[in-house]
PDB file of C-alpha atoms in Angstrom:
ATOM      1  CA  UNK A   1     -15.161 -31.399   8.326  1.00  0.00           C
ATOM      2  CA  UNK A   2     -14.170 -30.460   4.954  1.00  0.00           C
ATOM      3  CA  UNK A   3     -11.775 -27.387   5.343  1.00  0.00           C
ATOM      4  CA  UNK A   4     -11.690 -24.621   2.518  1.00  0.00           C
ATOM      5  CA  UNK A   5      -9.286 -24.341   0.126  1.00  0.00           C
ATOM      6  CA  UNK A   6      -6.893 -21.038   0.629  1.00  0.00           C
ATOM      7  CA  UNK A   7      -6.945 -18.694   3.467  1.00  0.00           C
ATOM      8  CA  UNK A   8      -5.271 -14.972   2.357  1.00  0.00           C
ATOM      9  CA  UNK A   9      -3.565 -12.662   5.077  1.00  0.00           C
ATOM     10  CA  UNK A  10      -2.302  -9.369   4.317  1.00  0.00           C
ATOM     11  CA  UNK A  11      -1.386  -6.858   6.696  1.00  0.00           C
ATOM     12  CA  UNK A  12      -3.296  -3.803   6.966  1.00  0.00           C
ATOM     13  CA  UNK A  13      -0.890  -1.259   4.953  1.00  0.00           C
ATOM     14  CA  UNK A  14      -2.884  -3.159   2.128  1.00  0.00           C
ATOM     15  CA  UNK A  15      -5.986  -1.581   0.805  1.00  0.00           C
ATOM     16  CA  UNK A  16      -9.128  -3.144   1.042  1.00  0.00           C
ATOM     17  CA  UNK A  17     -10.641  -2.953  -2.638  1.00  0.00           C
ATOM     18  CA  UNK A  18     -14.127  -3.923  -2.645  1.00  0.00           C
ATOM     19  CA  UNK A  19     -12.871  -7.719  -3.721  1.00  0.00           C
ATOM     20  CA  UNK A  20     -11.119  -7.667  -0.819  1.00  0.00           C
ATOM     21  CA  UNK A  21     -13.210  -6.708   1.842  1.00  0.00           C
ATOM     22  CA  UNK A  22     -16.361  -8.609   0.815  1.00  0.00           C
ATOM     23  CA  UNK A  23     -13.994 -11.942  -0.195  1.00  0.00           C
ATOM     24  CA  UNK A  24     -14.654 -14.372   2.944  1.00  0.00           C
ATOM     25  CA  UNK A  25     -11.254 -15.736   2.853  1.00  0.00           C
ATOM     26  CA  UNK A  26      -9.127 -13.159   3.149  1.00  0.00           C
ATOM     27  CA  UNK A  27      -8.048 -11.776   6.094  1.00  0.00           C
ATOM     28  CA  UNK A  28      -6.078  -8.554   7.419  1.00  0.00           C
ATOM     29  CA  UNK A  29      -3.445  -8.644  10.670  1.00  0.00           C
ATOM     30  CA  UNK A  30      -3.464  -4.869  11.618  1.00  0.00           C
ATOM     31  CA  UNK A  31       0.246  -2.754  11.705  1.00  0.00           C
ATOM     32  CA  UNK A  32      -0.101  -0.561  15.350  1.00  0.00           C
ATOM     33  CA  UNK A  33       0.549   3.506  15.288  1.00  0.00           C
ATOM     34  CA  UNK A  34       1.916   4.930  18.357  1.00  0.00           C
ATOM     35  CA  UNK A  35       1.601   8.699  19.488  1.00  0.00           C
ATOM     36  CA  UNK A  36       4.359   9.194  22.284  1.00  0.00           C
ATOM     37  CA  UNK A  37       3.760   6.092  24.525  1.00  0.00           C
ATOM     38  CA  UNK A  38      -0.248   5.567  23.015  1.00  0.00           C
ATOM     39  CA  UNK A  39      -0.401   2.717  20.956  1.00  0.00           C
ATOM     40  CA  UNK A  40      -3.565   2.371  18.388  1.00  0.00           C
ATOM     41  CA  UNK A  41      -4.481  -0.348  16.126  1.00  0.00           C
ATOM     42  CA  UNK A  42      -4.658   0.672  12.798  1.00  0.00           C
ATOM     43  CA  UNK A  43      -8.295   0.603  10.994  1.00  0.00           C
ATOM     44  CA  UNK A  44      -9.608   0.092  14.584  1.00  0.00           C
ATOM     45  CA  UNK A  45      -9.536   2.486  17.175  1.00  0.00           C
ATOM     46  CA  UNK A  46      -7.808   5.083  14.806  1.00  0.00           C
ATOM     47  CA  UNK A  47      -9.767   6.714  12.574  1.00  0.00           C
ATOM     48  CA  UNK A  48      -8.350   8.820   9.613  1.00  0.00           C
ATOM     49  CA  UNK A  49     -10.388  12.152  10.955  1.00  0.00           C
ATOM     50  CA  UNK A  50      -8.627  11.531  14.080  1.00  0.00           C
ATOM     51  CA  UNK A  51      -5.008  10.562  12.464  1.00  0.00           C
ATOM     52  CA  UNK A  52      -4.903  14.006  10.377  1.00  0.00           C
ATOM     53  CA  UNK A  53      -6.023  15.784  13.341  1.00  0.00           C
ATOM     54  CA  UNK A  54      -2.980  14.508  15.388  1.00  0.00           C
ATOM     55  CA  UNK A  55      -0.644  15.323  12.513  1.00  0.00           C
ATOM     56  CA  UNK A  56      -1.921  18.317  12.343  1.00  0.00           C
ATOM     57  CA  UNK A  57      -1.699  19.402  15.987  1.00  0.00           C
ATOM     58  CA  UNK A  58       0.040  17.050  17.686  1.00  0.00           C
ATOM     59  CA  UNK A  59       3.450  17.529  19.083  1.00  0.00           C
ATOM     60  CA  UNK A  60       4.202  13.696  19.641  1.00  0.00           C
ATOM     61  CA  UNK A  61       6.810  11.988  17.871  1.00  0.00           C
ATOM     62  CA  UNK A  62       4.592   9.442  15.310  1.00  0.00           C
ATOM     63  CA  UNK A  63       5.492   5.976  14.363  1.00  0.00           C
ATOM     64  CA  UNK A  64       4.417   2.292  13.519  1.00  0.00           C
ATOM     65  CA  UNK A  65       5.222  -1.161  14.387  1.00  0.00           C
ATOM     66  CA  UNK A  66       4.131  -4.587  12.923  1.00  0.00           C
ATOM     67  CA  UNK A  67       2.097  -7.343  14.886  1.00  0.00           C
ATOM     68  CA  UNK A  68       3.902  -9.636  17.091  1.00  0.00           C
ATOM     69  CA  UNK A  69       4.757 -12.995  16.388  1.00  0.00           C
ATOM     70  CA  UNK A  70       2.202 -13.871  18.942  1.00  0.00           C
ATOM     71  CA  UNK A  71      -0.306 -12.583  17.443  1.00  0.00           C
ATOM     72  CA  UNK A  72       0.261 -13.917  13.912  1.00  0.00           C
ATOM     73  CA  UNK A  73       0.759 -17.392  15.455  1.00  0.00           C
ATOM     74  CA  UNK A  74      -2.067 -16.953  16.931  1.00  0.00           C
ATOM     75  CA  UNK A  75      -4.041 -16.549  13.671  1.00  0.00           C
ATOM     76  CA  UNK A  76      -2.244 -19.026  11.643  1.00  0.00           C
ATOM     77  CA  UNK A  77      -3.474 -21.583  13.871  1.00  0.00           C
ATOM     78  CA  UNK A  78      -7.212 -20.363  13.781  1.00  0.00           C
ATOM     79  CA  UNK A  79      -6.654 -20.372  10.288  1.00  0.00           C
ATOM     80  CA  UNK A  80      -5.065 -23.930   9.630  1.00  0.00           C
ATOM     81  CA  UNK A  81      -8.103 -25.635  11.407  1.00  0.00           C
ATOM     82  CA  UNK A  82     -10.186 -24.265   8.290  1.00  0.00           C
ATOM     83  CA  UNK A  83      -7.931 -23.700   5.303  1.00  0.00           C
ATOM     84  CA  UNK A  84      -6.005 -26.593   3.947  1.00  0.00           C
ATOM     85  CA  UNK A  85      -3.268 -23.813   2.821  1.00  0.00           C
ATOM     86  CA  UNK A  86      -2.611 -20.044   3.697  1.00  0.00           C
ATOM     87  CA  UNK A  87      -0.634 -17.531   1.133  1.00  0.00           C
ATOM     88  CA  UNK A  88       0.345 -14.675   3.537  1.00  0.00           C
ATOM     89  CA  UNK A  89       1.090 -11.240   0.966  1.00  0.00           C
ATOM     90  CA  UNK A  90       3.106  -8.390   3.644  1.00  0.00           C
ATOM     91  CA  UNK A  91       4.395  -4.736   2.927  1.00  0.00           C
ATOM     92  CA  UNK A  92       7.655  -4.724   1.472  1.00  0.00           C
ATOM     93  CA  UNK A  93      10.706  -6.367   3.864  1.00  0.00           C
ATOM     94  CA  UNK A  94      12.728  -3.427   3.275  1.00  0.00           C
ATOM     95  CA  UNK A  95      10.042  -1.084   4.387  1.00  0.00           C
ATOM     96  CA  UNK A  96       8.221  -3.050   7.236  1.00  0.00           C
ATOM     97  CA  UNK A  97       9.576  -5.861  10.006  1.00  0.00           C
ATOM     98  CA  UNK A  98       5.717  -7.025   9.307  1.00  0.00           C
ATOM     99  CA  UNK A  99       7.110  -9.579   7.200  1.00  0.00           C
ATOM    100  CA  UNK A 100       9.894 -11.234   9.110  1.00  0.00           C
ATOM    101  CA  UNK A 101       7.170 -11.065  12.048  1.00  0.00           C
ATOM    102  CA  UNK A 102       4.853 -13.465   9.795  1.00  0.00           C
ATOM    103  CA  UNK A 103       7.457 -16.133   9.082  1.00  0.00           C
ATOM    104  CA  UNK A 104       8.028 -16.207  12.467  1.00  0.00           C
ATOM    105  CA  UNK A 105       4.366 -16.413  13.799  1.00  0.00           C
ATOM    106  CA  UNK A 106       4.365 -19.209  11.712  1.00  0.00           C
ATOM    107  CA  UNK A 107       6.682 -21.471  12.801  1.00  0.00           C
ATOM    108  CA  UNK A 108       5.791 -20.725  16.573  1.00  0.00           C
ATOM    109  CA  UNK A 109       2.106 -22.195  15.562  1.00  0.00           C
ATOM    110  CA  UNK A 110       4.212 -24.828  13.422  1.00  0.00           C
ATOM    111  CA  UNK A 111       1.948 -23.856  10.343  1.00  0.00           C
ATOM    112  CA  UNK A 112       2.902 -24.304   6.647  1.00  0.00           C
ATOM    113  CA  UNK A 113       2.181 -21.260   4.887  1.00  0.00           C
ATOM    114  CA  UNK A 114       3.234 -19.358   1.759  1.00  0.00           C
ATOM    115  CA  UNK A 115       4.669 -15.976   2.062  1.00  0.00           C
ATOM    116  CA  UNK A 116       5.002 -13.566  -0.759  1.00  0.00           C
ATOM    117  CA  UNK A 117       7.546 -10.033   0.192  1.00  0.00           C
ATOM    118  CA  UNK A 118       4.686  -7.889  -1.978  1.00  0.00           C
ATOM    119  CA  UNK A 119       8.259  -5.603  -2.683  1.00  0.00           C
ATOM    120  CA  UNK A 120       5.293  -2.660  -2.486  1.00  0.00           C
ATOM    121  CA  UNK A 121       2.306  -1.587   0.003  1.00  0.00           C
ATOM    122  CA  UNK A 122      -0.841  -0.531  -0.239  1.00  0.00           C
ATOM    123  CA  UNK A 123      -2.765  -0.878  -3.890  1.00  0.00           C
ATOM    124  CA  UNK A 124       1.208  -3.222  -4.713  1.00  0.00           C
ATOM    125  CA  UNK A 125      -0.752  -5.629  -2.347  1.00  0.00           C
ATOM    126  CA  UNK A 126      -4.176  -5.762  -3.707  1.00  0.00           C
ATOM    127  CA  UNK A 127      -3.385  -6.104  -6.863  1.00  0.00           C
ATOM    128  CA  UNK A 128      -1.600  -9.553  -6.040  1.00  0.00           C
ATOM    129  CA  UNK A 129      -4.113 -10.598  -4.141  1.00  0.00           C
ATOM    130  CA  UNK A 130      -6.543 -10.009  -6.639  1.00  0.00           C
ATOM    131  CA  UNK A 131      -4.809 -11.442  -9.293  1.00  0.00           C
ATOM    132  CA  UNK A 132      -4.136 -14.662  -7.078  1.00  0.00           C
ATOM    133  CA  UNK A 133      -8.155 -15.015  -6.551  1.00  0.00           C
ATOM    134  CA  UNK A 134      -8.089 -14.844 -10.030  1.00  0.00           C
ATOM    135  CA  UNK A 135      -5.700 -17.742 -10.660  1.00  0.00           C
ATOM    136  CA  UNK A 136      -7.512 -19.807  -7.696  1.00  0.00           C
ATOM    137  CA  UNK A 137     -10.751 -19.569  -9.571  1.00  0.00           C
ATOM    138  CA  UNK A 138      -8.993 -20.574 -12.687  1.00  0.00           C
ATOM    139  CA  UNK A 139      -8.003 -23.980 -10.700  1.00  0.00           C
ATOM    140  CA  UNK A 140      -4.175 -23.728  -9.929  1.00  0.00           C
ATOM    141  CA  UNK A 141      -2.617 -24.940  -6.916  1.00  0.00           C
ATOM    142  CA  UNK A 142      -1.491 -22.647  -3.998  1.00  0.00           C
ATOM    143  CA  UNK A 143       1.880 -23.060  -4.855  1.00  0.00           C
ATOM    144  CA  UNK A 144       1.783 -22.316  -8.310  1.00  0.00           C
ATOM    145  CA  UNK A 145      -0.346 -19.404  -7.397  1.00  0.00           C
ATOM    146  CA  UNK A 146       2.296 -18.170  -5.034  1.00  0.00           C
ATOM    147  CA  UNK A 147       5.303 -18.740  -7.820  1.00  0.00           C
ATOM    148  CA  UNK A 148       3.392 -16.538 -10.406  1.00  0.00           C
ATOM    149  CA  UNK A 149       2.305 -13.849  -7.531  1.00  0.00           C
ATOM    150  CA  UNK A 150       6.281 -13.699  -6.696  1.00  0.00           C
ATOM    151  CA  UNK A 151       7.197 -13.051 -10.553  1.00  0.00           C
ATOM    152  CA  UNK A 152       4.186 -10.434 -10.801  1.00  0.00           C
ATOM    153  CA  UNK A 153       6.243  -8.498  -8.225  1.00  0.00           C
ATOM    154  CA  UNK A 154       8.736  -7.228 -10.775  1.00  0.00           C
ATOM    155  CA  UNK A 155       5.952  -5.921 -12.903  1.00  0.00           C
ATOM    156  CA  UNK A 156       4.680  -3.047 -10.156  1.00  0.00           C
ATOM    157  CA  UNK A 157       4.762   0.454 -11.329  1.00  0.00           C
ATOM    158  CA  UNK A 158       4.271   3.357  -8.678  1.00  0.00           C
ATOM    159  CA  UNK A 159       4.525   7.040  -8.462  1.00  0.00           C
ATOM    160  CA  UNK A 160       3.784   8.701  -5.169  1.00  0.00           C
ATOM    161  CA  UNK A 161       3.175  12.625  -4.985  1.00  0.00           C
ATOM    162  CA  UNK A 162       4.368  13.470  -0.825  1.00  0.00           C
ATOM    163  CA  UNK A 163       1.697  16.377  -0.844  1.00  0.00           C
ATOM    164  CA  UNK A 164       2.515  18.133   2.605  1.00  0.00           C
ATOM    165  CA  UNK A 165       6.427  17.901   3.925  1.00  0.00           C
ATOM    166  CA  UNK A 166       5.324  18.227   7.848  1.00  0.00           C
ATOM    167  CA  UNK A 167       4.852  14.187   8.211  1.00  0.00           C
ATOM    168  CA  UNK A 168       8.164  13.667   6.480  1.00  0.00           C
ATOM    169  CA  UNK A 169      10.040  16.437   8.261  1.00  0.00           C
ATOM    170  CA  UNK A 170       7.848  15.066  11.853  1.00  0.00           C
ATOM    171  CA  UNK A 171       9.533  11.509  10.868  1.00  0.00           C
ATOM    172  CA  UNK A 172      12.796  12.558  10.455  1.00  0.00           C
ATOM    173  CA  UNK A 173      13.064  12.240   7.086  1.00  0.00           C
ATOM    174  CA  UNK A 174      13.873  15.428   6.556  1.00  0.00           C
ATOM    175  CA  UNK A 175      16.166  18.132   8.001  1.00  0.00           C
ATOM    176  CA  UNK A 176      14.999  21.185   9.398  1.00  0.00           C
ATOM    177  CA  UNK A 177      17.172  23.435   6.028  1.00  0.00           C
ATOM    178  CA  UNK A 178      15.524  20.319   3.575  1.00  0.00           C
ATOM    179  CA  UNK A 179      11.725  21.056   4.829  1.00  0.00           C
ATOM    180  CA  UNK A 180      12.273  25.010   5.120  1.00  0.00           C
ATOM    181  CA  UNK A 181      14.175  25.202   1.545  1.00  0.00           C
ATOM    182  CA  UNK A 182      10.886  22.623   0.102  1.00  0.00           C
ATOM    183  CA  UNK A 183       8.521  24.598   1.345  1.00  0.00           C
ATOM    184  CA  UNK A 184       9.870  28.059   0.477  1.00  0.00           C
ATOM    185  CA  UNK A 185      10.311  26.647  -3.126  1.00  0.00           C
ATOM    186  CA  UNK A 186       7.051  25.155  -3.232  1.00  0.00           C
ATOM    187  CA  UNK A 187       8.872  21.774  -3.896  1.00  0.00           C
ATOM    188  CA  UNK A 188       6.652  18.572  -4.322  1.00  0.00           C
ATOM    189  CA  UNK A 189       8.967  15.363  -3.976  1.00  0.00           C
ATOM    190  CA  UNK A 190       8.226  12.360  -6.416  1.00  0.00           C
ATOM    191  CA  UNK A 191       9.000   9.011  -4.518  1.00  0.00           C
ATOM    192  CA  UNK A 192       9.208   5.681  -5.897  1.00  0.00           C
ATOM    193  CA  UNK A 193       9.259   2.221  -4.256  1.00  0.00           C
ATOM    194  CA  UNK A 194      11.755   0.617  -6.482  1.00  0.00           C
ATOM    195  CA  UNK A 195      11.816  -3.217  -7.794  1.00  0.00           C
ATOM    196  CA  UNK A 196      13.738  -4.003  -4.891  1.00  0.00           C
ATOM    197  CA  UNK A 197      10.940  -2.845  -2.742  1.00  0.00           C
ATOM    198  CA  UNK A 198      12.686   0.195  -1.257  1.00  0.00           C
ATOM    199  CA  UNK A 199      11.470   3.711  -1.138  1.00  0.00           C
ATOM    200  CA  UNK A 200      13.816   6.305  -3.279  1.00  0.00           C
ATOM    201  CA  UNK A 201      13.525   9.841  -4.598  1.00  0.00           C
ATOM    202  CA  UNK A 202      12.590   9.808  -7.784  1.00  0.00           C
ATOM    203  CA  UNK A 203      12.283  13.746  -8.393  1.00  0.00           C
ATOM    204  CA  UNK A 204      11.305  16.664  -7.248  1.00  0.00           C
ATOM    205  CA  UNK A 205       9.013  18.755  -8.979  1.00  0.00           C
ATOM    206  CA  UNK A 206       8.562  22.827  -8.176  1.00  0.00           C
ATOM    207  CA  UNK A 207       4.554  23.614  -7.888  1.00  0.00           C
ATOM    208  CA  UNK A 208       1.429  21.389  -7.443  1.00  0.00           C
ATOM    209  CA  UNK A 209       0.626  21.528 -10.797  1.00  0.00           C
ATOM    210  CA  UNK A 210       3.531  20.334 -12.178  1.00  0.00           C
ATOM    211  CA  UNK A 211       4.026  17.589 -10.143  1.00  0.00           C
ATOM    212  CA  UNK A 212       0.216  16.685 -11.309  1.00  0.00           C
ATOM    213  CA  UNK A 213       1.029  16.878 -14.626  1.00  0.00           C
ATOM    214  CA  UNK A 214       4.298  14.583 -13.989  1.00  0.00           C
ATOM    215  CA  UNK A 215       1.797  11.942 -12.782  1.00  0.00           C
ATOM    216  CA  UNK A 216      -0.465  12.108 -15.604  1.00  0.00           C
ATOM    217  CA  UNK A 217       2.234  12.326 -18.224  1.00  0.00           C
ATOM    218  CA  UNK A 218       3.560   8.789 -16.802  1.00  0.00           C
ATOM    219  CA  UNK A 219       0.028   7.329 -16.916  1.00  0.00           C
ATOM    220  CA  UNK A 220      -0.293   7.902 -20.355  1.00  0.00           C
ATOM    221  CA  UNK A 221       2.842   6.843 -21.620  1.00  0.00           C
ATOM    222  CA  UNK A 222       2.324   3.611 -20.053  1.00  0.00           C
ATOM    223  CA  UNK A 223      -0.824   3.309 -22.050  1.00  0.00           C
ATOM    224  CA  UNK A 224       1.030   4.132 -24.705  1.00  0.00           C
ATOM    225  CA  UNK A 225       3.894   2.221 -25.151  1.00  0.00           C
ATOM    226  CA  UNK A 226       2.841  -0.869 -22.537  1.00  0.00           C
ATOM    227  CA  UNK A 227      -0.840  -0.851 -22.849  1.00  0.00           C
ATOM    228  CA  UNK A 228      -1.863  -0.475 -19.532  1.00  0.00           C
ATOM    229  CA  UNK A 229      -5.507  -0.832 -18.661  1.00  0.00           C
ATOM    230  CA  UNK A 230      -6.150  -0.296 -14.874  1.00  0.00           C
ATOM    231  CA  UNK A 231      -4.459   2.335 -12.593  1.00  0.00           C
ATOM    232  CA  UNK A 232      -4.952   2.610  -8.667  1.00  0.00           C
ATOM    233  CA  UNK A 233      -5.463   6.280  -7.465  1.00  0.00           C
ATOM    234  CA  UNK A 234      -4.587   5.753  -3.524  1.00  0.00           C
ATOM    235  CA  UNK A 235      -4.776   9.375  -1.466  1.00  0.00           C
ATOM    236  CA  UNK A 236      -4.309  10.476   2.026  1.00  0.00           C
ATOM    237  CA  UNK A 237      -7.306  12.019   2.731  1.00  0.00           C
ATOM    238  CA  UNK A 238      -7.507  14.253  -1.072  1.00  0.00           C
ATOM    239  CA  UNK A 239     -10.571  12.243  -2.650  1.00  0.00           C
ATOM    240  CA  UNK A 240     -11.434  15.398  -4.771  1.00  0.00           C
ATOM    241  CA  UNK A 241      -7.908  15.449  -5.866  1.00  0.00           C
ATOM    242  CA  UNK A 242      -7.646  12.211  -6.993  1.00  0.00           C
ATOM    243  CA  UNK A 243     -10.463  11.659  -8.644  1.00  0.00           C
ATOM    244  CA  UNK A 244      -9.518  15.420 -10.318  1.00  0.00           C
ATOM    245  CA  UNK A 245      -6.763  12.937 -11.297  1.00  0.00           C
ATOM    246  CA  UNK A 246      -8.380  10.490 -12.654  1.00  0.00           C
ATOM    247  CA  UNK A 247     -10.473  12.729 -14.953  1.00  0.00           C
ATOM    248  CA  UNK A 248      -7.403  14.725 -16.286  1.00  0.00           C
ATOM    249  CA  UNK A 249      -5.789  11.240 -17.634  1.00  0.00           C
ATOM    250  CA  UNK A 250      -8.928  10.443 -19.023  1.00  0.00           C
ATOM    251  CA  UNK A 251      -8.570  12.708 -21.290  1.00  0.00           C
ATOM    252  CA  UNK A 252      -6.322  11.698 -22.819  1.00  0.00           C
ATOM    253  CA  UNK A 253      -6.345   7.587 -22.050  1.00  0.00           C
ATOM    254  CA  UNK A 254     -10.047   7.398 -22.067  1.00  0.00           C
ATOM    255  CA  UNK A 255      -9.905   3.323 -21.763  1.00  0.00           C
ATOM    256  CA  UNK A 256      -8.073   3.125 -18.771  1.00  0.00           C
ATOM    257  CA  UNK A 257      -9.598   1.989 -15.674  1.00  0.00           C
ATOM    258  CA  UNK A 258      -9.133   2.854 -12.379  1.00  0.00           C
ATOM    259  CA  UNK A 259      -9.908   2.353  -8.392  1.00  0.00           C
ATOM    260  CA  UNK A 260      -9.670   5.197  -5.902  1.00  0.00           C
ATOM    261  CA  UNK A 261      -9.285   4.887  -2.714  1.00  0.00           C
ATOM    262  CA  UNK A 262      -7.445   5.845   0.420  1.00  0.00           C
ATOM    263  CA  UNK A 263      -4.212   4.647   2.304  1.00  0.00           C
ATOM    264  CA  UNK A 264      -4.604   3.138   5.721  1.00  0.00           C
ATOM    265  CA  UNK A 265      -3.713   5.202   8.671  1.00  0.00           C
ATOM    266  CA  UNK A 266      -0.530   3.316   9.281  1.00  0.00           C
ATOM    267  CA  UNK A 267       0.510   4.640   5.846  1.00  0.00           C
ATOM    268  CA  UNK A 268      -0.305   8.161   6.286  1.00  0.00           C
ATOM    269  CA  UNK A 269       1.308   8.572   9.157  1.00  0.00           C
ATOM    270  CA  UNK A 270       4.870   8.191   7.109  1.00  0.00           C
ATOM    271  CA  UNK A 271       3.294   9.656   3.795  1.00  0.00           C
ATOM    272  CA  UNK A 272       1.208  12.635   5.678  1.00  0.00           C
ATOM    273  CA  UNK A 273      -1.827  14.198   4.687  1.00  0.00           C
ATOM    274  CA  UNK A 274      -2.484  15.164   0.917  1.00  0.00           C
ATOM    275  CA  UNK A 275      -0.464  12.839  -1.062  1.00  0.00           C
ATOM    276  CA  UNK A 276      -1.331  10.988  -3.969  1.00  0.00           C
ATOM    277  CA  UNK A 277      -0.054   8.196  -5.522  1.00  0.00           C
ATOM    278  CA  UNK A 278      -0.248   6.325  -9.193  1.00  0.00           C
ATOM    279  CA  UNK A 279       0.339   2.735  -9.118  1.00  0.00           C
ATOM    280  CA  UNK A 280      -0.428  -0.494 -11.290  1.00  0.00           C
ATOM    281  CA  UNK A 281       0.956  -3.944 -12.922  1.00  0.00           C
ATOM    282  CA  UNK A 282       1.953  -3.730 -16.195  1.00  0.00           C
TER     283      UNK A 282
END
């Protein structure tokens, strides 16, 4: 049997463009969310309705945990007996133990594979992947593929707008005087996930609007001065608002293209509902 050429495996804090989920060789390991002692799989038996509605009105502490070894070893032996390579692209290192559970899936099922640390999430992963189906059709190897995917890393861009403070307060990323002083002030927190693939504060913005306008502002200049040409829009469950957006930077970037779409549950439980988020390769 003549096996196919690359298998790709993200995790599933990456979102599924429309390449991605039609593409019959790549594949998603899910991240689990866990409500007090429930445990979910994400994208599977958690919807987003249901997600929000917990946030919401649940009193259960919230959290998420990457796939076992077990099961990635599982996989990468499924996927060895049809691929003759596999370039596995995970959430951030710093951000996730998704990654380190890969590696070591891997070498359980004594698999070769090659792993990329995105240094991002979400859209940060797509965009590699995409890119690397890109190179693949243009005839390079897997591991050349992988060495320019690697040195992409360092040309993510992101700008993520936390739109409610409950989730980040509920995670224990805030204190109870930071989340009642934010939300008195009507403060809107810019984060960034910085080339080293770590979350910071970037800024905080006071009003809504502002905090828009801070995201469009950085659109444009990076049309501007780098030339950008395609932006990812990811929301937690505010399609109106991005695509409100996506029309406001239009006008004044009109040749910029985008994709909206919305973060995986095992993302919004840390990001919480509302937030918006800018993000590309320069």
């Amino acid at each position: 049997m003549t096996l196919k050429e690359i298998a790709w495996l993200v995790d599933s804090s990456a979102y599924m463009s429309n390449t991605l989920k039609n593409h019959p060789d790549v594949f998603t390991i899910p991240l689990n969310i866990h409500f007090g002692l429930e445990q979910f799989v994400d994208g599977i038996d958690l919807t987003p309705e249901q997600l929000y509605d917990r946030i919401r009105n649940g009193t259960e502490s919230i959290k998420t945990s990457q796939p076992s070894a077990g099961e990635f070893a599982v996989l990468y032996e499924k996927l060895s007996k049809e691929y003759d390579s596999i370039i596995a692209i995970h959430v951030s290192k710093s951000l996730s133990g998704t990654l380190s559970s890969s590696i070591s899936g891997a070498q359980v099922a004594q698999v070769q594979v090659e792993f990329i640390d995105s240094l991002s999430l979400s859209a940060g992963i797509t965009g590699l992947v995409e890119k690397g189906l890109q190179l693949q059709e243009e005839g390079l190897s897997y591991e050349d593929i992988a060495a320019k995917l690697r040195e992409m890393t360092s040309k993510f861009r992101n700008y993520i707008l936390i739109g409610n403070l409950t989730q980040l307060y509920k995670g224990g990323r805030l204190s109870s005087a930071q989340f009642y002083l934010g939300s008195l002030l009507k403060i809107k927190p810019i984060i960034q996930i910085t080339p080293q693939g770590e979350l910071k504060e970037l800024d905080k913005v006071r009003s809504h609007k502002k905090a828009l306008q801070y995201l469009i502002n950085k659109a444009v200049e990076a049309t501007d001065k780098d030339g950008l040409k395609h932006v990812y829009i990811m929301h937690a469950n505010a399609e109106q608002q991005a695509i409100d957006l996506k029309e406001a930077i239009l006008q004044q970037a009109p040749h910029l293209q985008f994709t909206i779409g919305e973060i995986s549950t095992s993302l919004a439980v840390h990001a919480g509902e509302d937030t918006v988020a800018l993000l590309w390769y320069l």
